[in-house]
PDB file of C-alpha atoms (C1' of nucleotides) in Angstrom:
ATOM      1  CA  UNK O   1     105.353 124.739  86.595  1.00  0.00           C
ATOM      2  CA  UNK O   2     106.094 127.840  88.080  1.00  0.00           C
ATOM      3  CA  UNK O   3     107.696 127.998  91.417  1.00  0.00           C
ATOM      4  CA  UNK O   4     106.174 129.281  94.688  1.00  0.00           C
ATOM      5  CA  UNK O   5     102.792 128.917  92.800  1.00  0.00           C
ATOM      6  CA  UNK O   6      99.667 131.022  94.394  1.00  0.00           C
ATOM      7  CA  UNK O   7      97.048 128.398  93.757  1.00  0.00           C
ATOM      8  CA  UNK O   8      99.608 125.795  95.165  1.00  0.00           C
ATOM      9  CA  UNK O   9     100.395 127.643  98.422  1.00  0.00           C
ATOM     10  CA  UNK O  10      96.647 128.681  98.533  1.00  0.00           C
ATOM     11  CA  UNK O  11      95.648 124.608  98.975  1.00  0.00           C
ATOM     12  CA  UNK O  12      98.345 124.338 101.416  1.00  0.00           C
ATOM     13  CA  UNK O  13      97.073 126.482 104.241  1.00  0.00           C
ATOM     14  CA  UNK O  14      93.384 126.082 103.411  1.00  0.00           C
ATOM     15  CA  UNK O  15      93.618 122.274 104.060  1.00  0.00           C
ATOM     16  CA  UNK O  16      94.334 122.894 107.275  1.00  0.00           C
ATOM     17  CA  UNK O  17      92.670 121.400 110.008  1.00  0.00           C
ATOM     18  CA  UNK O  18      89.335 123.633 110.508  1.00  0.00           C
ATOM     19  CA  UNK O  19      90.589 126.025 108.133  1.00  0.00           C
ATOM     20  CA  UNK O  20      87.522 125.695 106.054  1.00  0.00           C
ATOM     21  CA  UNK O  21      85.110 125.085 108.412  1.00  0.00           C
ATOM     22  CA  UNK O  22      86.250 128.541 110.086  1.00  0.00           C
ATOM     23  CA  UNK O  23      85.982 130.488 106.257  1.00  0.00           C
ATOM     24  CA  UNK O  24      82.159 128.875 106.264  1.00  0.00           C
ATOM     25  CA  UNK O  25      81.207 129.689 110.087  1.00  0.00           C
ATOM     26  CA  UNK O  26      82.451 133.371 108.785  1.00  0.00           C
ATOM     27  CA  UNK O  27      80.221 133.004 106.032  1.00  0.00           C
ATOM     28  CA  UNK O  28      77.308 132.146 107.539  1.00  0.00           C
ATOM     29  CA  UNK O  29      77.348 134.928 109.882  1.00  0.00           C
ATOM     30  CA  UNK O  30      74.919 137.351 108.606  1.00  0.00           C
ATOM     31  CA  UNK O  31      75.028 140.016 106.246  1.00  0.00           C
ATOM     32  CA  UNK O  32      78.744 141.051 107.065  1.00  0.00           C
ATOM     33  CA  UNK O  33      80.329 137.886 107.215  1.00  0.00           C
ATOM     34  CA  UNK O  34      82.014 139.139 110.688  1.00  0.00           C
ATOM     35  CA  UNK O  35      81.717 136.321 114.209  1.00  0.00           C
ATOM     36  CA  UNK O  36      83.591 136.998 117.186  1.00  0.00           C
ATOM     37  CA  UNK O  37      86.087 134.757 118.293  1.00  0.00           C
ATOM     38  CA  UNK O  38      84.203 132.895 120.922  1.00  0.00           C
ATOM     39  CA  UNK O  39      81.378 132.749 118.658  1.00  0.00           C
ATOM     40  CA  UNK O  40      83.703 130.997 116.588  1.00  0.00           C
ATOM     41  CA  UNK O  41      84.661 128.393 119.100  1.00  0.00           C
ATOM     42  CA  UNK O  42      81.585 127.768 120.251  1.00  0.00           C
ATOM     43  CA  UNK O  43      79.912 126.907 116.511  1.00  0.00           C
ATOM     44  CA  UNK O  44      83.096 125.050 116.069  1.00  0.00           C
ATOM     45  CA  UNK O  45      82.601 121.972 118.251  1.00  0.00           C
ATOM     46  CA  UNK O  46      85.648 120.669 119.552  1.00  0.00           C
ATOM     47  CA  UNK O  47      88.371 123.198 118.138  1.00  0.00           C
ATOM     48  CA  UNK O  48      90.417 124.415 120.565  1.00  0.00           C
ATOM     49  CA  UNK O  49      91.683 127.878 121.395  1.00  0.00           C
ATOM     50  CA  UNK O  50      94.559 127.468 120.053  1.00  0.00           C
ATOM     51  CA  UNK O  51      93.795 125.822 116.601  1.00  0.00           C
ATOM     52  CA  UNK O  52      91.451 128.493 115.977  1.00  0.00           C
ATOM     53  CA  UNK O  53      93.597 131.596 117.169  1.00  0.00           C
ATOM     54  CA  UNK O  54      95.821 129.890 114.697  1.00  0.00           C
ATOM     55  CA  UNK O  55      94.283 129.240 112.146  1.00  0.00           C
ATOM     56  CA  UNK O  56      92.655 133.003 111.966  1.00  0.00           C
ATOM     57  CA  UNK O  57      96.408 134.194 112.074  1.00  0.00           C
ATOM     58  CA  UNK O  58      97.320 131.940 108.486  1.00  0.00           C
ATOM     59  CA  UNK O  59      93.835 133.393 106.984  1.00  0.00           C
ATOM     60  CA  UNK O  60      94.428 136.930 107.985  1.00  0.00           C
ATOM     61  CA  UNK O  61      98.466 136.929 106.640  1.00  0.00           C
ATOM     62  CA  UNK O  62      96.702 135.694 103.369  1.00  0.00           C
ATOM     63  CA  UNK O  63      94.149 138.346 102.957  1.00  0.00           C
ATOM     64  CA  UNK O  64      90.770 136.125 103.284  1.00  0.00           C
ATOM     65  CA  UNK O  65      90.212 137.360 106.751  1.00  0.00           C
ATOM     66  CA  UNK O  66      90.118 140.383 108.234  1.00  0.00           C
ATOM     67  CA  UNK O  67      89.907 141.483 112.029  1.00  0.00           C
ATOM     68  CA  UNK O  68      88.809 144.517 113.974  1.00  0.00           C
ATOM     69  CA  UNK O  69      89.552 145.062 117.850  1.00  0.00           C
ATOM     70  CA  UNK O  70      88.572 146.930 120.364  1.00  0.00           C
ATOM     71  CA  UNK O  71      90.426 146.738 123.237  1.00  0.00           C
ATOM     72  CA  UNK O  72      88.978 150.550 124.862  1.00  0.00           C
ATOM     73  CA  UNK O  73      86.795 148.283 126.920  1.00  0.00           C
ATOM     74  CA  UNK O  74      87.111 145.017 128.971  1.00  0.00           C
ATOM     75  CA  UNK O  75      86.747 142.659 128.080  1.00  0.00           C
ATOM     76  CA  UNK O  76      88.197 143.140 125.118  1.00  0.00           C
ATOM     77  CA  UNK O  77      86.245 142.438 122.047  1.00  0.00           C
ATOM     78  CA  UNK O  78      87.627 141.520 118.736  1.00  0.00           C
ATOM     79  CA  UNK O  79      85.706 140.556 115.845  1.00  0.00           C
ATOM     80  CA  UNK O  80      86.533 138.686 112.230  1.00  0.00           C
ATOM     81  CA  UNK O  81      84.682 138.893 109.279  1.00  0.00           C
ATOM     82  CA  UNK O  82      85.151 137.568 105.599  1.00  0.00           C
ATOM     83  CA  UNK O  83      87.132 140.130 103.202  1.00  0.00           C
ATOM     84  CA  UNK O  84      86.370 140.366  99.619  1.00  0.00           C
ATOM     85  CA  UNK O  85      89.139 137.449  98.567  1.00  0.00           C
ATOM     86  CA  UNK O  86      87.502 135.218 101.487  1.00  0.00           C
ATOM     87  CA  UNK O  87      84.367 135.802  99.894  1.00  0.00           C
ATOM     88  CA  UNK O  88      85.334 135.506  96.272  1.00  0.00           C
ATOM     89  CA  UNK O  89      87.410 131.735  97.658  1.00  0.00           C
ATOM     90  CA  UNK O  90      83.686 130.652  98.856  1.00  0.00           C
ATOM     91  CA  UNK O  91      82.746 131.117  95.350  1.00  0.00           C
ATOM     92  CA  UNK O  92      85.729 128.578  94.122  1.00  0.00           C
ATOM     93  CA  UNK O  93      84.567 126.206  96.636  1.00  0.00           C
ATOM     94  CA  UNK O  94      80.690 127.002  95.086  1.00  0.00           C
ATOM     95  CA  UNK O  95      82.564 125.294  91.705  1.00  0.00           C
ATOM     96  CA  UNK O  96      84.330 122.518  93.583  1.00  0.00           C
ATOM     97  CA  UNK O  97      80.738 121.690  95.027  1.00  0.00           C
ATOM     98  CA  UNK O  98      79.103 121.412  91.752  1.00  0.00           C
ATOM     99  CA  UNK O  99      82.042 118.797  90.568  1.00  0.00           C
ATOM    100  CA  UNK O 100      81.537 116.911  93.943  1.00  0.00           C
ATOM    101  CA  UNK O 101      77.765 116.604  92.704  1.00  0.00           C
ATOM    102  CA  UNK O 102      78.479 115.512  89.493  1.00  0.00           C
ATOM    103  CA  UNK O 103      81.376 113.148  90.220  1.00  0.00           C
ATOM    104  CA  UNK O 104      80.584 112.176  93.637  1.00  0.00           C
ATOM    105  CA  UNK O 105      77.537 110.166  93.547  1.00  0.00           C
ATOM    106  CA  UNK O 106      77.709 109.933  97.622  1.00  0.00           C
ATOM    107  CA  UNK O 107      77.155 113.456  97.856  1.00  0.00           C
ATOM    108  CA  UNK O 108      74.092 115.266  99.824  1.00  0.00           C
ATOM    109  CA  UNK O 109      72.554 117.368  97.585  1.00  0.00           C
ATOM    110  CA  UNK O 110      69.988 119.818 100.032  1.00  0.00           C
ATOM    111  CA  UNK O 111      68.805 121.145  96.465  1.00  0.00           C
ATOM    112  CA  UNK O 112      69.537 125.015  97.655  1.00  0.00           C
ATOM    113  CA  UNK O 113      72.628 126.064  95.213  1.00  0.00           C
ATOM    114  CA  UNK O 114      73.468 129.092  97.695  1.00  0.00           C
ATOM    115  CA  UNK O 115      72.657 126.911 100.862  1.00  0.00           C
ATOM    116  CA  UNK O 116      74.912 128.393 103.000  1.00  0.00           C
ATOM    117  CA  UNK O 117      74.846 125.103 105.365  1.00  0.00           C
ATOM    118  CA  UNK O 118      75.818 122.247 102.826  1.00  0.00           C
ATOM    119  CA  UNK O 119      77.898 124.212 100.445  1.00  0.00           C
ATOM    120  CA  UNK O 120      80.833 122.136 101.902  1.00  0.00           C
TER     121      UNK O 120
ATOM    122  CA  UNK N   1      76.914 121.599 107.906  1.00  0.00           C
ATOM    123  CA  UNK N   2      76.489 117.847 106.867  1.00  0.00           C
ATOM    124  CA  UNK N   3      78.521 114.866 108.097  1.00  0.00           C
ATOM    125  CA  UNK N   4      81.232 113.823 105.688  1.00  0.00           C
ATOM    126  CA  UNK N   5      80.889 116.308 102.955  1.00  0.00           C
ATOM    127  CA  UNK N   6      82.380 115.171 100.049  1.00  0.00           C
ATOM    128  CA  UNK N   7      84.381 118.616  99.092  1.00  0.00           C
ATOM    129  CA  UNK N   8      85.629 118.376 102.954  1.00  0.00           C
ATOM    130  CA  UNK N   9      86.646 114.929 102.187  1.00  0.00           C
ATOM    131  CA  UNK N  10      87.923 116.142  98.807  1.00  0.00           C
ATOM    132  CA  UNK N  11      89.933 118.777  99.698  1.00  0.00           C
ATOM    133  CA  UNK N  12      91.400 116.493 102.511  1.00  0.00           C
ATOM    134  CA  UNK N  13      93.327 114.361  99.724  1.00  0.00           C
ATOM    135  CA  UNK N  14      93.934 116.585  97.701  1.00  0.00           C
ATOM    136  CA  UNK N  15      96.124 119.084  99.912  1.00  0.00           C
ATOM    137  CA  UNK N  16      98.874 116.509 101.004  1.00  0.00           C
ATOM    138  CA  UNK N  17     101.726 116.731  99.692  1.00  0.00           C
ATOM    139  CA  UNK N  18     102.436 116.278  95.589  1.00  0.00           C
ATOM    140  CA  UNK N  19      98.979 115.089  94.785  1.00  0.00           C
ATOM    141  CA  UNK N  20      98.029 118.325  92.929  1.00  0.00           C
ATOM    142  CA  UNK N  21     101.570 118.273  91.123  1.00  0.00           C
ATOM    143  CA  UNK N  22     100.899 114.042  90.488  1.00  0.00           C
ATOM    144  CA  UNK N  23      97.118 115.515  89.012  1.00  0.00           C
ATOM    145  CA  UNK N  24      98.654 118.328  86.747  1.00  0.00           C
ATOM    146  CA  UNK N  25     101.494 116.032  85.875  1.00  0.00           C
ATOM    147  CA  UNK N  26      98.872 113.578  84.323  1.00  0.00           C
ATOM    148  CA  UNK N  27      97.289 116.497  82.556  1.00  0.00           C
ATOM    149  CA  UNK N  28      99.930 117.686  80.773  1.00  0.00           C
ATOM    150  CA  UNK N  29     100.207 113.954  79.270  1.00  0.00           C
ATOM    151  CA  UNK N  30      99.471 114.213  76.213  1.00  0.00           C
ATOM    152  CA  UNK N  31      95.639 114.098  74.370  1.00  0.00           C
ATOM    153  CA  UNK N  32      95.175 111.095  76.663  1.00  0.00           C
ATOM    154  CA  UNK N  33      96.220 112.475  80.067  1.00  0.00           C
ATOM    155  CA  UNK N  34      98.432 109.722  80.699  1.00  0.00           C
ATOM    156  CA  UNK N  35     101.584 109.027  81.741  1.00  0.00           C
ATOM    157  CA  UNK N  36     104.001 105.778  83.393  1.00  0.00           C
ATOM    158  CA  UNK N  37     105.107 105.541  86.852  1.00  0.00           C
ATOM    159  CA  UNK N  38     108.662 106.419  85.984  1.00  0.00           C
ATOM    160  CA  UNK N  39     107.736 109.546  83.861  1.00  0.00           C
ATOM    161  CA  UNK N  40     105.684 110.698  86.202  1.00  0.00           C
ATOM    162  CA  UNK N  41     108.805 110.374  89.004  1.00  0.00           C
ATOM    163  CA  UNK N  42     111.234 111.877  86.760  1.00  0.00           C
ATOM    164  CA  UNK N  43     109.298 115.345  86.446  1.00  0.00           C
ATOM    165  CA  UNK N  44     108.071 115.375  89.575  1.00  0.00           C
ATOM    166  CA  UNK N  45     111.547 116.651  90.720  1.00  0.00           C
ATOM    167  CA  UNK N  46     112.081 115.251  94.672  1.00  0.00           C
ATOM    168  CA  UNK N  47     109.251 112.776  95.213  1.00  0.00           C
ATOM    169  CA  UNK N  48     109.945 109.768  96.485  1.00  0.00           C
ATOM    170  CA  UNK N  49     108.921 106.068  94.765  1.00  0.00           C
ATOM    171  CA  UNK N  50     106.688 105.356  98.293  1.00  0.00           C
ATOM    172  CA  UNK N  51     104.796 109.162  98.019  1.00  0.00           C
ATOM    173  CA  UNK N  52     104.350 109.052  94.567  1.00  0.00           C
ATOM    174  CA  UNK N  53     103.049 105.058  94.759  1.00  0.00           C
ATOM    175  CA  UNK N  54     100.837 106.561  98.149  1.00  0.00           C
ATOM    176  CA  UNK N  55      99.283 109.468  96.371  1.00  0.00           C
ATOM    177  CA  UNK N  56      98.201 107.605  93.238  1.00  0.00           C
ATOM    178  CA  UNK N  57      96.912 104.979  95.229  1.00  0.00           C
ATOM    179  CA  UNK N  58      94.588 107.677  96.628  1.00  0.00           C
ATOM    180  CA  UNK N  59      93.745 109.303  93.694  1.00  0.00           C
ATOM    181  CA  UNK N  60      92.748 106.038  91.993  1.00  0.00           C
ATOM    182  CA  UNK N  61      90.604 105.069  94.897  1.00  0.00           C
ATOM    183  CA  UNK N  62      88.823 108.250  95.061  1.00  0.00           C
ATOM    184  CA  UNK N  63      88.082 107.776  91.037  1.00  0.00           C
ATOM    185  CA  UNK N  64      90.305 110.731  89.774  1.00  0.00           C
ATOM    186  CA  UNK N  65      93.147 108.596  87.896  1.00  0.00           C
ATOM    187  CA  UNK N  66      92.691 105.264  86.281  1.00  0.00           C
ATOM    188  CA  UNK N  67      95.451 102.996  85.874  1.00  0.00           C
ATOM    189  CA  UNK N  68      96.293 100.230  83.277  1.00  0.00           C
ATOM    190  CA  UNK N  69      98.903  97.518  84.152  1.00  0.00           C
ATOM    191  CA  UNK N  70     100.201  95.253  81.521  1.00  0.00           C
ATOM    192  CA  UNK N  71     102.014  92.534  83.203  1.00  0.00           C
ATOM    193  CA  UNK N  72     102.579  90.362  80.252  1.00  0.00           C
ATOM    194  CA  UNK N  73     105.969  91.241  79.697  1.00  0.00           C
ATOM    195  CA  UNK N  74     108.845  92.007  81.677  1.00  0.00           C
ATOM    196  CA  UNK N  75     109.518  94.688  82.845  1.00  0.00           C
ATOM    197  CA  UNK N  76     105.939  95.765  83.930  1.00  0.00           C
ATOM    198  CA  UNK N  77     104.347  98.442  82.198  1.00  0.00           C
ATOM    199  CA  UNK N  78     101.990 100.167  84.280  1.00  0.00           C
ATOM    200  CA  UNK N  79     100.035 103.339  82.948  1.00  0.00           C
ATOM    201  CA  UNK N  80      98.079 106.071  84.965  1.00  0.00           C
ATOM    202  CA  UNK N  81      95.863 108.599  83.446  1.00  0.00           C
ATOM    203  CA  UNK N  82      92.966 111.358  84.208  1.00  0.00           C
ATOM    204  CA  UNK N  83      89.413 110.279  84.379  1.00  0.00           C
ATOM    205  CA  UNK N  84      86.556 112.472  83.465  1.00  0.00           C
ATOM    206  CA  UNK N  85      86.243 113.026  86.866  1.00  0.00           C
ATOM    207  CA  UNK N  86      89.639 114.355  87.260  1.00  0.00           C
ATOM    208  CA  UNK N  87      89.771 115.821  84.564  1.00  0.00           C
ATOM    209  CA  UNK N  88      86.976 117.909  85.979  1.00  0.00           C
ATOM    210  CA  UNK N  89      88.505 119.164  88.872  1.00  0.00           C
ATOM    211  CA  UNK N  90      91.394 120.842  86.799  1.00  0.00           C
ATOM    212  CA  UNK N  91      88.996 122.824  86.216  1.00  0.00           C
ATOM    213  CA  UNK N  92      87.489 123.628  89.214  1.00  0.00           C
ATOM    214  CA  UNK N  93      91.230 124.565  89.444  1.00  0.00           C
ATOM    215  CA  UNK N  94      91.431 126.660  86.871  1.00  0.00           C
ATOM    216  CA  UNK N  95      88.276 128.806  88.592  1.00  0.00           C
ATOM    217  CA  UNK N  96      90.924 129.065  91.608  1.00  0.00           C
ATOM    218  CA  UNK N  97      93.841 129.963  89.335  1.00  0.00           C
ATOM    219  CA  UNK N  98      91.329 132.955  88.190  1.00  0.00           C
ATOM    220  CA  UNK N  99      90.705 134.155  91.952  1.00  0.00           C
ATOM    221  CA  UNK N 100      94.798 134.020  92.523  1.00  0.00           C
ATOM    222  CA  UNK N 101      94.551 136.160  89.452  1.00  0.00           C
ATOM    223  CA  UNK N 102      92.400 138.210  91.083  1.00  0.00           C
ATOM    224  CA  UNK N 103      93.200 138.648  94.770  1.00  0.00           C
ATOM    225  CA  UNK N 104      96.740 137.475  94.651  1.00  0.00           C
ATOM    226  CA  UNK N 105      98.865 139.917  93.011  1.00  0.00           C
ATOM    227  CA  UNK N 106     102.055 138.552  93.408  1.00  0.00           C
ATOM    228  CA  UNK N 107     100.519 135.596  91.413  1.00  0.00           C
ATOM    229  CA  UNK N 108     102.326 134.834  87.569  1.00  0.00           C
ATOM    230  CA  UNK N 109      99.788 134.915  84.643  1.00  0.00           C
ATOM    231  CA  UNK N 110     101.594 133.759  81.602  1.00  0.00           C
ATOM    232  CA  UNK N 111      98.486 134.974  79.476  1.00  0.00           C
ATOM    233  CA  UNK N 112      97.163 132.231  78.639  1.00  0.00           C
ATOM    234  CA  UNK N 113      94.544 131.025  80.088  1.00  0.00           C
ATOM    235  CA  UNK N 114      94.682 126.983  79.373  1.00  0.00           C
ATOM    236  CA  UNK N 115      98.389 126.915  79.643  1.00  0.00           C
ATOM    237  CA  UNK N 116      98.987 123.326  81.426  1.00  0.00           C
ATOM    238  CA  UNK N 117     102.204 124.773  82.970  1.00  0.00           C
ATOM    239  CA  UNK N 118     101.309 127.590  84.981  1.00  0.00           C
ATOM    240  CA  UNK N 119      97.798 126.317  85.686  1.00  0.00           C
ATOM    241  CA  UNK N 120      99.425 125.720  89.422  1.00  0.00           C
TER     242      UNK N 120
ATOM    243  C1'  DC J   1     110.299  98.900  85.775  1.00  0.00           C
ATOM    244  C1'  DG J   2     107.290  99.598  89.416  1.00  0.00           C
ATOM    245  C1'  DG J   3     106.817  99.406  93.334  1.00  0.00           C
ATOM    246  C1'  DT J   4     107.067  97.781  99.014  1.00  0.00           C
ATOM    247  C1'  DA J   5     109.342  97.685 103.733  1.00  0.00           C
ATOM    248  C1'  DT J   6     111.672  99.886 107.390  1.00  0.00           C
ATOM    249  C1'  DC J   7     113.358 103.506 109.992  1.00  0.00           C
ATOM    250  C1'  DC J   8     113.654 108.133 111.320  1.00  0.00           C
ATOM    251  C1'  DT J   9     112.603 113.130 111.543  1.00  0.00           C
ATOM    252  C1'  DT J  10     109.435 116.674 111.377  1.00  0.00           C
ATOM    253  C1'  DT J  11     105.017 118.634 111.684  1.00  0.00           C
ATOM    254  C1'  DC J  12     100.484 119.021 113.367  1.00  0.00           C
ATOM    255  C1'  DG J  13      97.050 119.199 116.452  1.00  0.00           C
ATOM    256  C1'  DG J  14      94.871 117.936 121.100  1.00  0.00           C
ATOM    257  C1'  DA J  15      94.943 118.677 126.269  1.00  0.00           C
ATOM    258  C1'  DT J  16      95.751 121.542 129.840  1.00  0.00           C
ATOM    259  C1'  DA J  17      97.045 125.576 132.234  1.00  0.00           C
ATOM    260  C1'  DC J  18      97.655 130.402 132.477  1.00  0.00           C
ATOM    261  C1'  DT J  19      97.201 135.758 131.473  1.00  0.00           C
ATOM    262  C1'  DG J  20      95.897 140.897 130.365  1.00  0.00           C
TER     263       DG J  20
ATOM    264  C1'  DC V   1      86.801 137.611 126.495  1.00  0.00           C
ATOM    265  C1'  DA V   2      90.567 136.527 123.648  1.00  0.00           C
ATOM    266  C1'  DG V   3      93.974 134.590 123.362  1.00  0.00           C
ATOM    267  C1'  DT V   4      99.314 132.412 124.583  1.00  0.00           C
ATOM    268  C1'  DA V   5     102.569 128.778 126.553  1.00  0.00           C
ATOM    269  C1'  DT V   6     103.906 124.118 127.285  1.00  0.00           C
ATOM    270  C1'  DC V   7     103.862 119.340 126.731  1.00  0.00           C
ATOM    271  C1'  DC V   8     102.697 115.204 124.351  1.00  0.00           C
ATOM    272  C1'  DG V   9     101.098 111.697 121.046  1.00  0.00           C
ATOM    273  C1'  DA V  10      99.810 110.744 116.253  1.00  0.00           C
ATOM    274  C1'  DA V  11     100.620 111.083 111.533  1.00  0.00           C
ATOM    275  C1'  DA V  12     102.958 112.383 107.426  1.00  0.00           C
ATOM    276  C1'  DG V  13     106.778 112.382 104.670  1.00  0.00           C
ATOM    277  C1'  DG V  14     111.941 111.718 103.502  1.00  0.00           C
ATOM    278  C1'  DA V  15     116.008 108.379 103.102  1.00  0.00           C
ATOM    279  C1'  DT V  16     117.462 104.093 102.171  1.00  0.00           C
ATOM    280  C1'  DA V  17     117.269  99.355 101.029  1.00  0.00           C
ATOM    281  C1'  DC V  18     115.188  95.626  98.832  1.00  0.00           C
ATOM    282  C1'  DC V  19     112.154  92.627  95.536  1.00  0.00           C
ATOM    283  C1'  DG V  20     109.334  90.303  91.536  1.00  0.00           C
TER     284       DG V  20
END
DNA sequence: CGGTATCCTTTCGGATACTG
DNA sequence: CAGTATCCGAAAGGATACCG
């Protein structure tokens, strides 16, 4: 086994707390995969500021999120969106839904394989 | 998003700490994915008896390693090994080994693409 | 051999308050 | 609006000892 592993690290920040559910609410956002931050907090019931400011730091260092700010006007208005890595990890999590179906008897199954809403 | 997804739930157990080493450990086992509790300590360098006893408890529960216990003779022989269901999520792994590939260039590829020791 | 019990430290996240 | 700072309780994991 290869030390300081990708894949290993990779699971280590995305099981987070919220971590996921903050990649999906970016994914669901429309055409450019890009919510603002209250946006964010607000679809995400119960997160607090801080978990989510948090949380968006850990996903941008790592390349799945990216963020664009501008602070010319007040209040300031920043904005994150999904970058292609983000987008391509939704597509791993596509796979890991499949084996959930297959293995996981339990699972809700809304029929849609792109739903958007249930992938997780 | 539905209550108590089962790749939330998934990804819940499978983030703490040495299950995903415990998972690969059992996968490099042999043709029969299996290995004993005291292998399975000895090459999983640092884990401790109560971890190691905690995270296979979990796994078994959740139906992703199978254990056989013969308790005939002294001392106890106890067995663990990869179900089909577990052995289906190493490769929903292998899909997120291929994005570190990808998106993660600091990530090792050994070239070949089934090796059990880099899979991680 | 294959664990369990206990204690102790560290980490995480929730609550609340505050700021440019 | 978009965060940061502080404090606190819960939970996870490591160290060590013990048992059938």
């Amino acid at each position: 086994m290869h030390e300081g592993c990708t894949v290993y690290q990779t699971t280590q920040y995305l099981t987070k707390k919220w971590a996921l559910l903050v990649l999906f609410e970016l994914y669901k956002g429309g055409d450019d995969y890009t919510r603002r931050f209250s946006e964010l907090k607000e679809s995400l019931a119960g997160i607090t500021s801080k978990v989510l400011s948090q949380r968006l730091k850990e996903l941008e260092e790592e390349g799945l999120v990216g963020r664009r700010v501008d602070a010319e006007h007040f209040p300031v208005k920043s904005e994150y969106f999904l970058t292609e890595a983000g987008l391509g990890l939704i597509d791993v999590i596509k796979h890991l839904k499949q084996w959930a179906l297959t293995y996981k008897i339990d699972n809700i199954d809304c029929g849609n394989q792109n739903c958007k809403d249930c992938i997780l």
